[in-house]
Coordinates of C-alpha atoms in Angstrom, one line a residue:
M1098 CA 88.0 110.4 127.9
Y1099 CA 85.6 108.4 126.0
K1100 CA 85.2 104.5 126.2
I1101 CA 85.8 103.1 122.8
R1102 CA 83.4 100.5 121.5
K1103 CA 84.7 96.4 121.1
Y1104 CA 83.2 93.7 118.3
S1105 CA 80.4 91.2 120.0
K1106 CA 80.6 88.3 117.4
N1107 CA 76.5 87.6 119.0
K1108 CA 75.6 89.9 115.8
I1109 CA 77.8 88.1 113.1
M1110 CA 75.7 86.5 111.2
I1111 CA 73.2 89.3 110.8
K1112 CA 76.0 91.6 109.4
M1113 CA 77.1 88.6 106.4
I1114 CA 77.3 90.0 103.3
Q1115 CA 76.6 87.8 99.8
L1116 CA 78.7 88.5 97.6
P1117 CA 76.5 90.0 94.4
G1118 CA 76.4 86.9 91.6
T1119 CA 78.1 83.6 93.6
E1120 CA 77.5 81.4 96.7
L1121 CA 80.2 82.9 98.6
K1122 CA 78.7 84.5 101.6
V1123 CA 82.0 86.3 103.4
F1124 CA 82.0 88.9 106.6
P1125 CA 82.5 92.5 105.9
I1126 CA 86.1 93.1 106.7
A1127 CA 89.2 90.5 105.2
L1128 CA 92.1 89.7 106.3
G1129 CA 95.3 90.7 104.4
T1130 CA 98.0 89.3 105.2
A1131 CA 100.6 90.9 103.2
N1132 CA 103.4 90.7 106.1
A1133 CA 102.4 86.8 107.3
G1134 CA 105.4 85.6 107.8
L1135 CA 107.0 88.7 108.7
A1136 CA 105.2 90.2 111.1
Y1137 CA 103.8 86.7 112.3
D1138 CA 104.0 83.2 111.5
G1139 CA 103.8 79.4 113.6
T1140 CA 101.9 79.7 116.9
D1141 CA 101.1 83.3 116.5
A1142 CA 100.1 83.1 112.5
D1143 CA 97.7 80.2 114.5
R1144 CA 95.9 82.8 116.7
L1145 CA 95.0 85.8 114.9
F1146 CA 93.8 83.6 112.6
D1147 CA 91.8 81.1 114.5
Q1148 CA 91.0 85.1 116.4
F1149 CA 89.6 86.3 112.9
L1150 CA 87.3 82.8 112.4
D1151 CA 86.3 83.2 116.7
L1152 CA 85.0 87.4 115.7
G1153 CA 83.5 86.4 112.7
G1154 CA 85.0 87.1 110.4
S1155 CA 86.0 84.7 106.7
M1156 CA 87.1 85.9 103.8
I1157 CA 91.0 85.7 104.1
D1158 CA 93.6 87.3 101.5
T1159 CA 96.6 86.4 100.1
A1160 CA 99.5 87.3 96.6
R1161 CA 102.0 84.6 95.4
I1162 CA 104.4 87.7 96.2
Y1163 CA 103.9 88.1 99.3
S1164 CA 105.7 89.4 101.0
D1165 CA 108.3 88.1 98.8
W1166 CA 109.4 92.0 99.2
V1167 CA 112.0 90.5 102.1
S1168 CA 114.0 87.4 100.8
P1169 CA 115.7 85.1 100.8
E1170 CA 112.1 83.3 101.1
K1171 CA 110.0 83.5 98.9
G1172 CA 106.3 83.3 99.3
R1173 CA 105.9 83.3 102.9
S1174 CA 102.2 84.8 102.5
E1175 CA 100.5 81.2 101.7
R1176 CA 103.0 79.4 103.2
V1177 CA 102.3 80.8 106.8
I1178 CA 98.0 80.1 105.3
G1179 CA 99.1 77.4 104.4
D1180 CA 100.2 75.8 108.3
W1181 CA 97.7 77.2 109.5
L1182 CA 95.7 75.0 107.4
R1183 CA 97.8 72.4 107.7
R1184 CA 97.3 72.7 111.5
E1185 CA 93.8 73.8 112.4
G1186 CA 92.1 72.3 109.7
K1187 CA 89.9 74.6 108.6
R1188 CA 89.8 75.1 104.9
N1189 CA 85.8 74.8 104.8
K1190 CA 85.8 77.9 107.5
I1191 CA 87.4 81.1 105.5
V1192 CA 86.8 82.4 101.7
L1193 CA 90.3 81.7 100.1
V1194 CA 91.8 84.5 98.2
T1195 CA 94.8 84.8 96.2
K1196 CA 96.6 86.4 93.2
G1197 CA 98.9 86.4 90.9
G1198 CA 99.8 87.7 87.8
H1199 CA 102.4 89.9 89.4
P1200 CA 105.8 90.9 87.7
N1201 CA 108.9 90.0 89.5
M1202 CA 109.6 92.5 92.2
D1203 CA 113.2 93.5 90.1
N1204 CA 111.9 94.7 87.3
M1205 CA 107.9 96.0 87.6
Y1206 CA 107.2 97.2 84.3
T1207 CA 107.9 93.1 82.7
N1208 CA 103.7 90.8 82.7
R1209 CA 103.9 87.8 84.3
M1210 CA 100.8 87.3 82.9
G1211 CA 101.0 85.1 79.8
Q1212 CA 100.0 81.7 79.7
K1213 CA 102.4 80.1 81.8
D1214 CA 103.2 82.4 84.1
M1215 CA 99.4 82.2 85.4
E1216 CA 99.9 78.9 84.9
H1217 CA 103.2 78.2 87.8
D1218 CA 101.8 81.5 90.1
L1219 CA 98.8 78.9 90.5
E1220 CA 100.3 75.9 91.3
L1221 CA 103.0 77.3 93.3
S1222 CA 100.3 78.9 95.2
L1223 CA 98.1 75.4 95.0
K1224 CA 100.8 73.2 96.7
T1225 CA 102.3 76.5 99.0
L1226 CA 98.4 76.7 100.4
G1227 CA 97.3 73.8 100.2
V1228 CA 94.1 73.3 99.0
D1229 CA 92.7 72.0 95.9
I1230 CA 90.8 75.2 95.2
I1231 CA 91.0 78.9 95.5
D1232 CA 87.8 80.0 96.6
I1233 CA 88.6 83.7 94.1
Y1234 CA 91.4 84.1 92.2
F1235 CA 92.7 87.6 90.9
Y1236 CA 95.0 89.0 88.4
H1237 CA 97.6 90.5 90.5
R1238 CA 98.1 94.1 88.3
D1239 CA 96.6 94.6 84.2
D1240 CA 98.4 93.9 80.5
I1241 CA 97.1 95.8 78.1
G1242 CA 98.7 94.0 75.8
Q1243 CA 96.2 91.5 76.1
S1244 CA 92.9 91.8 75.9
A1245 CA 90.7 91.8 78.4
G1246 CA 89.0 88.5 76.5
E1247 CA 92.0 86.7 76.2
L1248 CA 92.7 87.7 79.8
L1249 CA 89.2 86.0 81.0
E1250 CA 89.4 82.7 78.4
R1251 CA 92.7 81.7 80.7
M1252 CA 90.6 82.4 84.1
E1253 CA 87.9 80.7 82.2
G1254 CA 90.4 77.9 82.2
F1255 CA 91.7 77.4 85.7
R1256 CA 87.3 77.8 86.3
K1257 CA 86.6 74.7 84.1
A1258 CA 89.6 72.8 85.3
G1259 CA 88.6 73.0 88.8
K1260 CA 91.5 74.5 90.7
I1261 CA 89.4 78.7 90.6
R1262 CA 85.4 78.4 92.1
Y1263 CA 85.6 82.0 91.2
Y1264 CA 88.3 85.2 89.6
G1265 CA 89.0 89.1 90.0
C1266 CA 91.0 91.2 88.9
S1267 CA 93.1 93.9 91.7
N1268 CA 95.1 97.6 90.0
W1269 CA 92.6 97.9 86.3
K1270 CA 91.1 100.5 85.0
A1271 CA 87.7 101.3 84.9
G1272 CA 88.0 101.3 81.1
R1273 CA 89.4 97.7 81.5
M1274 CA 86.9 96.6 84.0
L1275 CA 84.1 98.2 81.0
E1276 CA 85.6 95.6 79.1
A1277 CA 85.9 92.7 80.2
D1278 CA 82.7 93.3 81.2
A1279 CA 81.0 93.5 78.0
Y1280 CA 82.8 90.4 76.7
A1281 CA 82.2 87.8 79.5
K1282 CA 78.1 89.9 78.5
E1283 CA 78.8 88.5 75.2
H1284 CA 80.6 85.0 75.5
S1285 CA 77.5 84.2 78.7
L1286 CA 80.3 84.0 81.2
R1287 CA 80.3 84.9 85.1
G1288 CA 83.5 87.7 84.1
F1289 CA 84.9 89.4 87.1
I1290 CA 83.4 89.0 90.7
A1291 CA 86.0 91.5 92.9
N1292 CA 88.0 94.2 92.5
Q1293 CA 91.0 95.6 94.6
M1294 CA 92.4 99.4 94.5
L1295 CA 93.9 101.2 96.5
F1296 CA 90.7 103.2 98.3
N1297 CA 90.9 105.2 101.2
I1298 CA 89.3 107.6 103.5
A1299 CA 92.1 109.8 102.5
S1300 CA 93.3 107.9 99.1
K1301 CA 91.6 111.0 97.5
Y1302 CA 93.7 113.6 98.5
M1303 CA 96.6 112.1 99.1
N1304 CA 100.3 112.8 96.2
P1305 CA 101.3 109.8 93.6
F1306 CA 101.8 107.2 95.4
G1307 CA 105.0 105.2 95.0
D1308 CA 104.8 102.2 92.6
N1309 CA 102.6 103.3 89.9
T1310 CA 100.8 100.2 88.3
M1311 CA 98.9 100.3 91.7
A1312 CA 95.3 101.8 90.8
A1313 CA 93.4 103.5 93.1
M1314 CA 89.6 104.9 93.4
D1315 CA 89.6 107.1 90.5
E1316 CA 85.8 109.0 89.6
A1317 CA 85.1 106.7 86.6
M1318 CA 86.1 103.5 89.2
L1319 CA 83.4 105.2 91.2
R1320 CA 81.1 105.5 88.9
Y1321 CA 81.9 102.3 87.3
H1322 CA 80.7 99.9 91.3
L1323 CA 78.3 102.4 91.6
E1324 CA 76.4 101.2 88.2
Y1325 CA 77.6 98.0 88.3
Q1326 CA 77.0 96.2 92.5
N1327 CA 78.2 92.8 90.8
N1328 CA 81.9 93.7 90.9
T1329 CA 82.3 93.8 94.1
A1330 CA 85.0 96.9 95.3
I1331 CA 88.1 94.7 97.9
P1332 CA 89.7 98.1 98.6
Y1333 CA 93.8 98.1 100.3
F1334 CA 95.3 100.3 102.7
G1335 CA 92.3 100.4 104.8
T1336 CA 93.6 102.3 107.7
C1337 CA 95.9 103.7 105.2
S1338 CA 99.2 102.9 106.7
G1339 CA 99.5 104.2 109.7
F1340 CA 98.7 107.8 108.5
F1341 CA 96.5 109.4 111.1
H1342 CA 97.6 106.9 114.1
W1343 CA 100.8 108.4 112.9
V1344 CA 98.9 112.3 113.3
E1345 CA 97.5 111.2 116.8
A1346 CA 100.8 110.5 118.0
G1347 CA 103.3 113.6 117.1
R1348 CA 105.6 111.5 114.8
E1349 CA 106.5 114.1 112.3
E1350 CA 108.8 112.5 110.5
E1351 CA 106.8 109.6 109.7
L1352 CA 104.4 112.5 108.9
K1353 CA 106.4 114.9 106.0
T1354 CA 108.0 111.2 104.1
S1355 CA 103.7 110.2 103.8
P1356 CA 102.3 110.1 100.9
Y1357 CA 98.9 111.3 103.2
Y1358 CA 100.8 113.9 103.9
T1359 CA 98.8 116.3 102.1
P1360 CA 96.7 120.1 103.8
K1361 CA 93.0 118.2 102.6
N1362 CA 94.3 114.7 105.0
M1363 CA 95.3 116.5 107.8
E1364 CA 92.1 118.3 107.9
I1365 CA 90.5 114.7 107.8
A1366 CA 92.7 114.3 110.3
K1367 CA 90.8 117.2 112.0
K1368 CA 87.4 115.6 111.2
I1369 CA 88.3 112.5 112.6
K1370 CA 88.7 113.4 116.0
T1371 CA 85.7 114.5 115.8
L1372 CA 83.9 111.8 114.5
R1373 CA 85.6 109.9 117.1
E1374 CA 84.0 111.4 119.7
K1375 CA 80.9 111.4 118.4
Y1376 CA 80.6 107.5 118.1
H1377 CA 83.0 106.2 120.6
A1378 CA 85.2 105.1 118.2
S1379 CA 89.1 104.3 118.0
I1380 CA 90.6 106.1 114.6
S1381 CA 90.7 102.6 112.4
Q1382 CA 87.3 102.0 113.2
I1383 CA 86.3 105.5 111.8
L1384 CA 88.5 104.9 108.7
L1385 CA 86.5 101.3 107.8
G1386 CA 83.2 103.3 108.5
F1387 CA 83.9 105.1 106.1
Y1388 CA 83.8 101.9 103.8
F1389 CA 80.2 101.2 105.4
T1390 CA 78.3 104.0 103.9
Q1391 CA 79.6 103.8 100.4
N1392 CA 77.0 101.9 98.0
F1393 CA 77.9 99.9 97.2
T1394 CA 79.4 96.5 98.0
I1395 CA 82.4 96.8 99.9
V1396 CA 84.2 94.2 101.7
P1397 CA 87.8 96.5 103.3
L1398 CA 91.1 95.0 103.8
I1399 CA 92.9 94.7 107.2
G1400 CA 96.4 93.3 107.9
P1401 CA 96.9 93.4 112.0
S1402 CA 99.0 91.0 113.1
K1403 CA 98.2 91.3 117.1
A1404 CA 94.6 90.2 118.5
A1405 CA 94.1 93.9 119.9
H1406 CA 94.6 95.9 116.5
L1407 CA 91.6 93.0 114.8
E1408 CA 89.7 93.5 117.5
D1409 CA 89.7 96.4 117.5
A1410 CA 88.5 96.8 113.6
M1411 CA 86.2 94.0 114.1
G1412 CA 84.6 97.0 116.4
S1413 CA 83.1 99.3 114.1
Q1414 CA 80.2 96.6 113.6
E1415 CA 78.8 97.4 116.5
I1416 CA 78.3 101.2 114.6
D1417 CA 75.4 102.5 113.0
F1418 CA 78.2 105.0 110.7
D1419 CA 76.1 107.9 109.3
A1420 CA 76.9 109.1 105.9
G1421 CA 77.2 112.2 106.4
D1422 CA 79.4 112.3 108.3
F1423 CA 81.8 111.0 105.5
I1424 CA 82.0 113.9 103.1
F1425 CA 85.1 115.1 102.2

């Protein structure tokens, strides 16, 4: 049996990334909080967020919709983060990210990205989080019924009002980002600084995800990020929703219901086992290593709810991965 590497904070200063075209410096791993208020809350949340900062972390990601899929509370994730910020007073130690404009949970195909909906979501986010300004504010979905220029100008209005510093897009296709970039260049705007999408070691070979309003990293989007380095990739589902952990544990029933359950991804599972032995690494560390061998700026999201899982994920920063090991 091999020893899993753990993270040493002594090296964090050389790990910080400056997001291109911004003044923001972040740790290469961001903390996603979709399950905040469900998996952890109160003092448990305080411990998790404090540990993330103690290990060098800086970017905390949420959304107005998280985790509205469990009634009755709305904006639960933002509320948990806001409670922590009020108790701990650490606003200046984090890069705060949230998102608005997500469709209502009971009708995913009715867009909510008009001026009134976005103002509604942003004002609620500011109030719930207990802050005056959001560092990066995202459109959570796209609305192809509006031009990219209209959507950029809406975000510019929020920025000029001092409510957001920068803005990004989530679940947009490459063509729409190119449209937005062209408009930003023509009108001397900074435009999107970041893009969130479904992207991980297994996403290329997975079956279609249940929610087709999500956008995955396809060949067009990959080319986009390789060419347009000013738009940082912030992928979600970084650890493949536990799929490869299920493979190792032999949890056959969960495997069969997962969109990751494909012949090619089962081959990747075997490769991951080999890489674990080579790097003396955990499954999560190998999954994160995939990101750190990409040739563009990338800050993957992780969503641990336990201290041990967080420390394990941060341990990926101790490993010098070879890009050749992640060609599948």
